[in-house]
mmCIF file of C-alpha atoms in Angstrom:
data_model
loop_
_atom_site.group_PDB
_atom_site.id
_atom_site.type_symbol
_atom_site.label_atom_id
_atom_site.label_comp_id
_atom_site.label_asym_id
_atom_site.label_seq_id
_atom_site.Cartn_x
_atom_site.Cartn_y
_atom_site.Cartn_z
ATOM 1 C CA GLY A 250 -19.003 -29.574 44.889
ATOM 2 C CA GLY A 251 -17.610 -31.010 41.625
ATOM 3 C CA SER A 252 -20.979 -31.000 39.918
ATOM 4 C CA GLY A 253 -21.574 -27.423 41.060
ATOM 5 C CA GLY A 254 -18.223 -26.348 39.610
ATOM 6 C CA GLY A 255 -19.029 -28.161 36.386
ATOM 7 C CA GLY A 256 -22.372 -26.388 36.204
ATOM 8 C CA LYS A 257 -20.709 -23.005 36.666
ATOM 9 C CA ASN A 258 -18.171 -23.765 33.950
ATOM 10 C CA SER A 259 -20.928 -24.913 31.613
ATOM 11 C CA GLY A 260 -22.865 -21.720 32.289
ATOM 12 C CA ARG A 261 -19.804 -19.570 31.582
ATOM 13 C CA ARG A 262 -19.152 -21.384 28.309
ATOM 14 C CA ARG A 263 -22.781 -20.961 27.270
ATOM 15 C CA ARG A 264 -22.757 -17.228 28.072
ATOM 16 C CA ARG A 265 -19.462 -16.826 26.218
ATOM 17 C CA ARG A 266 -20.868 -18.668 23.183
ATOM 18 C CA ASP A 267 -24.003 -16.509 23.207
ATOM 19 C CA SER A 268 -21.883 -13.362 23.427
ATOM 20 C CA ILE A 269 -19.719 -14.477 20.500
ATOM 21 C CA GLU A 270 -22.764 -15.280 18.396
ATOM 22 C CA ARG A 271 -24.282 -11.852 19.116
ATOM 23 C CA ARG A 272 -21.012 -10.181 18.071
ATOM 24 C CA GLY A 273 -20.966 -12.208 14.880
ATOM 25 C CA ARG A 274 -24.573 -11.337 14.014
ATOM 26 C CA ALA A 275 -23.956 -7.642 14.739
ATOM 27 C CA LEU A 276 -20.922 -7.649 12.466
ATOM 28 C CA THR A 277 -22.612 -9.414 9.564
ATOM 29 C CA GLN A 278 -25.675 -7.172 9.812
ATOM 30 C CA ARG A 279 -23.637 -3.980 9.455
ATOM 31 C CA PRO A 280 -24.256 -2.196 6.129
ATOM 32 C CA GLY A 281 -21.629 -3.268 3.640
ATOM 33 C CA CYS A 282 -19.904 -5.695 6.019
ATOM 34 C CA CYS A 283 -19.631 -8.684 3.756
ATOM 35 C CA THR A 284 -20.174 -7.119 0.351
ATOM 36 C CA ASN A 285 -18.129 -4.914 -1.883
ATOM 37 C CA ASN A 286 -20.904 -2.295 -1.947
ATOM 38 C CA VAL A 287 -20.896 -2.060 -5.707
ATOM 39 C CA THR A 288 -23.961 -4.212 -6.391
ATOM 40 C CA GLY A 289 -26.553 -2.144 -8.165
ATOM 41 C CA TYR A 290 -24.171 0.648 -9.091
ATOM 42 C CA SER A 291 -24.979 2.400 -12.314
ATOM 43 C CA GLY A 292 -22.225 2.880 -14.872
ATOM 44 C CA LEU A 293 -21.695 6.488 -13.819
ATOM 45 C CA ALA A 294 -21.670 5.555 -10.130
ATOM 46 C CA ARG A 295 -18.939 3.002 -10.769
ATOM 47 C CA LEU A 296 -16.821 5.669 -12.442
ATOM 48 C CA VAL A 297 -17.143 8.165 -9.612
ATOM 49 C CA ALA A 298 -17.035 5.585 -6.796
ATOM 50 C CA PRO A 299 -13.269 6.082 -6.137
ATOM 51 C CA ILE A 300 -13.793 9.843 -5.866
ATOM 52 C CA THR A 301 -16.771 9.300 -3.582
ATOM 53 C CA LEU A 302 -14.686 7.054 -1.355
ATOM 54 C CA LEU A 303 -11.972 9.710 -1.296
ATOM 55 C CA GLN A 304 -14.510 12.248 -0.048
ATOM 56 C CA GLN A 305 -16.024 9.923 2.538
ATOM 57 C CA ASP A 306 -12.941 8.299 4.072
ATOM 58 C CA GLU A 307 -10.200 10.520 5.453
ATOM 59 C CA ARG A 308 -7.711 7.648 5.453
ATOM 60 C CA LEU A 309 -7.753 7.509 1.672
ATOM 61 C CA LYS A 310 -6.952 11.211 1.432
ATOM 62 C CA TRP A 311 -3.685 10.635 3.286
ATOM 63 C CA LEU A 312 -2.870 7.222 1.875
ATOM 64 C CA ALA A 313 -3.144 8.655 -1.650
ATOM 65 C CA PHE A 314 0.315 10.206 -1.262
ATOM 66 C CA SER A 315 1.935 6.758 -1.509
ATOM 67 C CA PRO A 316 0.664 5.704 -4.977
ATOM 68 C CA VAL A 317 1.170 9.278 -6.177
ATOM 69 C CA ALA A 318 4.849 9.099 -5.200
ATOM 70 C CA TYR A 319 5.217 5.706 -6.874
ATOM 71 C CA GLY A 320 3.727 7.073 -10.082
ATOM 72 C CA PHE A 321 6.392 9.779 -10.127
ATOM 73 C CA VAL A 322 9.145 7.236 -9.496
ATOM 74 C CA VAL A 323 8.038 4.970 -12.347
ATOM 75 C CA VAL A 324 8.117 7.811 -14.866
ATOM 76 C CA TYR A 325 11.407 9.107 -13.492
ATOM 77 C CA VAL A 326 13.024 5.717 -14.003
ATOM 78 C CA ASP A 327 11.683 5.523 -17.566
ATOM 79 C CA PHE A 328 12.778 9.025 -18.503
ATOM 80 C CA PHE A 329 16.107 9.488 -16.729
ATOM 81 C CA VAL A 330 17.410 6.270 -15.172
ATOM 82 C CA ASP A 331 16.717 4.228 -18.312
ATOM 83 C CA GLY A 332 16.810 6.950 -20.929
ATOM 84 C CA VAL A 333 19.835 8.886 -19.706
ATOM 85 C CA ILE A 334 21.943 7.233 -17.005
ATOM 86 C CA ALA A 335 21.756 3.570 -18.051
ATOM 87 C CA LYS A 336 21.873 4.449 -21.751
ATOM 88 C CA GLU A 337 25.110 6.411 -21.373
ATOM 89 C CA ALA A 338 26.664 4.038 -18.839
ATOM 90 C CA LEU A 339 25.895 0.737 -20.587
ATOM 91 C CA GLY A 340 24.913 1.575 -24.139
ATOM 92 C CA SER A 341 21.494 1.451 -25.759
ATOM 93 C CA ASP A 342 21.671 -2.294 -26.370
ATOM 94 C CA GLN A 343 22.067 -3.048 -22.644
ATOM 95 C CA VAL A 344 19.332 -0.827 -21.249
ATOM 96 C CA ALA A 345 16.628 -3.488 -21.575
ATOM 97 C CA LEU A 346 18.796 -6.012 -19.729
ATOM 98 C CA ALA A 347 19.486 -3.556 -16.928
ATOM 99 C CA SER A 348 15.793 -2.651 -16.696
ATOM 100 C CA ALA A 349 14.967 -6.327 -16.165
ATOM 101 C CA ILE A 350 16.682 -6.083 -12.785
ATOM 102 C CA THR A 351 13.739 -4.113 -11.390
ATOM 103 C CA PRO A 352 10.982 -6.752 -11.839
ATOM 104 C CA LEU A 353 13.432 -9.483 -10.806
ATOM 105 C CA VAL A 354 14.257 -7.738 -7.542
ATOM 106 C CA ALA A 355 10.579 -6.943 -6.980
ATOM 107 C CA THR A 356 9.693 -10.617 -7.350
ATOM 108 C CA LEU A 357 12.443 -11.777 -5.017
ATOM 109 C CA LEU A 358 11.606 -9.202 -2.348
ATOM 110 C CA THR A 359 7.871 -9.905 -2.346
ATOM 111 C CA PHE A 360 8.247 -12.915 -0.059
ATOM 112 C CA PRO A 361 10.526 -11.376 2.615
ATOM 113 C CA TYR A 362 8.428 -8.194 2.585
ATOM 114 C CA GLU A 363 5.293 -10.271 3.091
ATOM 115 C CA TYR A 364 6.960 -11.991 6.044
ATOM 116 C CA LEU A 365 8.036 -8.662 7.539
ATOM 117 C CA GLY A 366 4.528 -7.288 7.087
ATOM 118 C CA ASN A 367 2.923 -10.238 8.847
ATOM 119 C CA ARG A 368 5.443 -10.177 11.678
ATOM 120 C CA TYR A 369 6.021 -6.471 12.288
ATOM 121 C CA GLY A 370 3.083 -4.815 10.555
ATOM 122 C CA LYS A 371 2.468 -3.345 7.127
ATOM 123 C CA ARG A 372 3.416 0.147 8.238
ATOM 124 C CA GLN A 373 7.089 -0.779 8.487
ATOM 125 C CA VAL A 374 7.082 -2.321 5.014
ATOM 126 C CA MET A 375 5.253 0.656 3.514
ATOM 127 C CA LEU A 376 7.819 2.970 5.078
ATOM 128 C CA LEU A 377 10.536 0.791 3.593
ATOM 129 C CA GLY A 378 8.999 1.289 0.156
ATOM 130 C CA ALA A 379 8.742 5.047 0.645
ATOM 131 C CA GLY A 380 12.335 5.046 1.867
ATOM 132 C CA SER A 381 13.430 3.234 -1.292
ATOM 133 C CA GLU A 382 11.829 5.941 -3.432
ATOM 134 C CA LEU A 383 13.506 8.610 -1.328
ATOM 135 C CA VAL A 384 16.915 6.935 -1.601
ATOM 136 C CA LEU A 385 16.556 6.670 -5.378
ATOM 137 C CA GLY A 386 16.039 10.397 -5.810
ATOM 138 C CA LEU A 387 18.701 11.310 -3.256
ATOM 139 C CA THR A 388 21.287 9.023 -4.844
ATOM 140 C CA VAL A 389 20.957 10.652 -8.252
ATOM 141 C CA ALA A 390 20.788 14.148 -6.771
ATOM 142 C CA LEU A 391 23.839 13.747 -4.523
ATOM 143 C CA VAL A 392 26.070 11.532 -6.661
ATOM 144 C CA GLY A 393 25.217 13.223 -9.956
ATOM 145 C CA THR A 394 24.518 11.816 -13.384
ATOM 146 C CA ARG A 395 28.123 12.072 -14.599
ATOM 147 C CA ARG A 396 29.545 10.038 -11.743
ATOM 148 C CA LEU A 397 26.814 7.443 -12.016
ATOM 149 C CA VAL A 398 27.550 7.002 -15.710
ATOM 150 C CA GLU A 399 31.191 6.350 -14.870
ATOM 151 C CA LEU A 400 30.162 3.423 -12.670
ATOM 152 C CA GLY A 401 29.123 1.311 -15.640
ATOM 153 C CA TRP A 402 27.128 -1.645 -14.385
ATOM 154 C CA GLY A 403 27.289 -0.086 -10.956
ATOM 155 C CA VAL A 404 24.175 1.846 -11.964
ATOM 156 C CA SER A 405 22.298 -1.415 -11.491
ATOM 157 C CA MET A 406 21.943 -0.370 -7.844
ATOM 158 C CA LEU A 407 19.357 2.155 -9.030
ATOM 159 C CA PHE A 408 17.284 -0.663 -10.506
ATOM 160 C CA VAL A 409 17.635 -2.662 -7.285
ATOM 161 C CA ILE A 410 16.293 0.295 -5.294
ATOM 162 C CA THR A 411 13.442 0.689 -7.778
ATOM 163 C CA GLY A 412 12.702 -3.043 -7.451
ATOM 164 C CA SER A 413 12.336 -2.601 -3.700
ATOM 165 C CA ALA A 414 9.815 0.196 -4.178
ATOM 166 C CA ARG A 415 7.929 -1.841 -6.761
ATOM 167 C CA ALA A 416 7.752 -4.898 -4.494
ATOM 168 C CA VAL A 417 6.067 -2.824 -1.808
ATOM 169 C CA PHE A 418 3.654 -1.144 -4.222
ATOM 170 C CA GLU A 419 2.609 -4.388 -5.923
ATOM 171 C CA SER A 420 2.153 -6.446 -2.764
ATOM 172 C CA THR A 421 1.993 -4.689 0.605
ATOM 173 C CA ASN A 422 0.365 -1.544 -0.758
ATOM 174 C CA LYS A 423 -2.465 -3.505 -2.382
ATOM 175 C CA ALA A 424 -2.922 -5.645 0.733
ATOM 176 C CA LEU A 425 -3.121 -2.454 2.782
ATOM 177 C CA PHE A 426 -5.884 -1.051 0.579
ATOM 178 C CA ALA A 427 -7.779 -4.333 0.938
ATOM 179 C CA ASP A 428 -7.446 -4.270 4.740
ATOM 180 C CA PHE A 429 -8.297 -0.610 5.278
ATOM 181 C CA PHE A 430 -11.220 -0.453 2.865
ATOM 182 C CA TYR A 431 -12.525 -4.005 3.112
ATOM 183 C CA ARG A 432 -16.141 -2.877 2.707
ATOM 184 C CA ARG A 433 -15.385 -1.139 -0.608
ATOM 185 C CA ARG A 434 -12.343 -2.949 -1.925
ATOM 186 C CA GLU A 435 -13.117 -2.505 -5.602
ATOM 187 C CA ASP A 436 -13.523 1.232 -5.137
ATOM 188 C CA ALA A 437 -10.279 1.386 -3.157
ATOM 189 C CA PHE A 438 -8.330 -0.569 -5.781
ATOM 190 C CA ALA A 439 -9.711 1.720 -8.479
ATOM 191 C CA ALA A 440 -8.616 4.730 -6.417
ATOM 192 C CA ASN A 441 -5.140 3.239 -6.031
ATOM 193 C CA ILE A 442 -4.810 2.930 -9.807
ATOM 194 C CA LEU A 443 -6.279 6.384 -10.301
ATOM 195 C CA PHE A 444 -3.701 7.974 -7.998
ATOM 196 C CA SER A 445 -0.673 6.191 -9.418
ATOM 197 C CA ALA A 446 -1.702 6.516 -13.077
ATOM 198 C CA GLY A 447 -2.820 10.108 -12.632
ATOM 199 C CA SER A 448 0.453 11.135 -11.000
ATOM 200 C CA ALA A 449 2.379 9.280 -13.708
ATOM 201 C CA SER A 450 0.564 11.314 -16.365
ATOM 202 C CA ILE A 451 1.457 14.535 -14.584
ATOM 203 C CA ALA A 452 5.055 13.367 -14.194
ATOM 204 C CA TYR A 453 5.300 12.587 -17.923
ATOM 205 C CA PHE A 454 4.221 16.120 -18.725
ATOM 206 C CA ILE A 455 6.688 17.659 -16.250
ATOM 207 C CA PHE A 456 9.684 15.502 -17.125
ATOM 208 C CA SER A 457 9.208 15.925 -20.852
ATOM 209 C CA ASN A 458 9.471 19.686 -20.401
ATOM 210 C CA VAL A 459 12.281 19.827 -17.818
ATOM 211 C CA SER A 460 15.803 18.989 -18.940
ATOM 212 C CA ASN A 461 17.637 19.817 -15.692
ATOM 213 C CA GLU A 462 18.486 16.386 -14.290
ATOM 214 C CA LEU A 463 19.261 17.685 -10.796
ATOM 215 C CA ALA A 464 15.948 19.510 -10.578
ATOM 216 C CA VAL A 465 14.055 16.384 -11.635
ATOM 217 C CA ALA A 466 15.910 14.205 -9.119
ATOM 218 C CA LEU A 467 15.158 16.709 -6.361
ATOM 219 C CA LEU A 468 11.483 16.773 -7.385
ATOM 220 C CA VAL A 469 11.267 12.979 -7.072
ATOM 221 C CA THR A 470 13.030 13.175 -3.709
ATOM 222 C CA ILE A 471 10.581 15.778 -2.424
ATOM 223 C CA VAL A 472 7.525 13.853 -3.622
ATOM 224 C CA ALA A 473 8.825 10.664 -1.979
ATOM 225 C CA ALA A 474 9.607 12.494 1.264
ATOM 226 C CA LEU A 475 6.139 14.059 1.325
ATOM 227 C CA SER A 476 4.539 10.600 1.248
ATOM 228 C CA ILE A 477 6.119 9.456 4.520
ATOM 229 C CA GLY A 478 4.298 11.747 6.956
ATOM 230 C CA PRO A 479 0.839 11.137 5.476
ATOM 231 C CA LEU A 480 1.528 7.395 5.496
ATOM 232 C CA ILE A 481 2.248 7.419 9.237
ATOM 233 C CA HIS A 482 -0.823 9.584 9.823
ATOM 234 C CA THR A 483 -2.973 7.123 7.851
ATOM 235 C CA PHE A 484 -2.062 4.282 10.202
ATOM 236 C CA ARG A 485 -2.830 6.452 13.222
ATOM 237 C CA LEU A 486 -6.228 7.339 11.764
ATOM 238 C CA HIS A 487 -6.961 3.693 11.032
ATOM 239 C CA HIS A 488 -6.012 2.712 14.580
ATOM 240 C CA ARG A 489 -8.362 5.310 16.059
ATOM 241 C CA MET A 490 -11.190 4.359 13.713
ATOM 242 C CA THR A 491 -10.972 0.672 14.607
ATOM 243 C CA GLN A 492 -10.861 1.193 18.361
ATOM 244 C CA SER A 493 -14.652 1.355 18.620
ATOM 245 C CA GLU A 494 -15.515 -1.334 16.102
ATOM 246 C CA LEU A 495 -14.603 -4.897 15.277
ATOM 247 C CA PRO A 496 -11.784 -5.231 12.738
ATOM 248 C CA PRO A 497 -12.388 -7.049 9.433
ATOM 249 C CA GLN A 498 -10.740 -10.220 10.699
ATOM 250 C CA THR A 499 -13.152 -10.495 13.629
ATOM 251 C CA LEU A 500 -15.866 -12.184 11.581
ATOM 252 C CA SER A 501 -13.746 -15.204 10.667
ATOM 253 C CA SER A 502 -12.262 -15.433 14.149
ATOM 254 C CA THR A 503 -15.734 -15.172 15.669
ATOM 255 C CA VAL A 504 -16.990 -18.072 13.563
ATOM 256 C CA ALA A 505 -13.978 -20.121 14.647
ATOM 257 C CA GLU A 506 -14.658 -19.298 18.297
ATOM 258 C CA VAL A 507 -18.313 -20.317 17.965
ATOM 259 C CA ARG A 508 -17.341 -23.643 16.466
ATOM 260 C CA SER A 509 -14.767 -24.272 19.188
ATOM 261 C CA THR A 510 -17.284 -23.545 21.947
ATOM 262 C CA ARG A 511 -19.817 -25.873 20.366
ATOM 263 C CA ALA A 512 -17.305 -28.684 20.010
#
């Protein structure tokens, strides 16, 4: 009886190992599975690759709203938070010191945001970043420039909020692009830069020709708010797309399972 049970267990382990190996081979043999899909690209193809990816993958069309919103926020902070609010509240000689709060906060928040992303998912952290951008615009729009100037160093809260948005964009956002577009990461990263830099260029043109501070703050608020819905939709699309295929992490886990079954 014991030997028969042992034989059955051995047979189950062997079938499980064979199944895992077949899954691993199928995954590695998929086109573009373990490459960045840029080998052999001509110079022109490399330039248009982000646009091609945008046309081919619906997730990127919706996810693009996030870097676009961040591009607007960066220019808004340069033009109005630094150039107007902080300058009048603290004096020109203190603006650089106040601006240093943003990268400091971004650095400090990178680690807790990474923990939150690993524990609760990147969607929550991305929404936190979008919420930070929304709060920044709303704060200026509702409180008003004059009252913010009267706060003196209290305007540093605007740089703290901006630091939160920057922490998400520099860490979680880039990790999200790597996870979603793991077969064409270089193209996805290029698209991320294209969206944020392109929107920043547009924002520079708009803000340099609009002097109404309330209107600009409301514009930033609207752009940030418009990024939230598409962000949620992107995660839903990604979930549906991965239901019928192995996720990127499956390859490494499959190799680990094969080794464990052979041990």
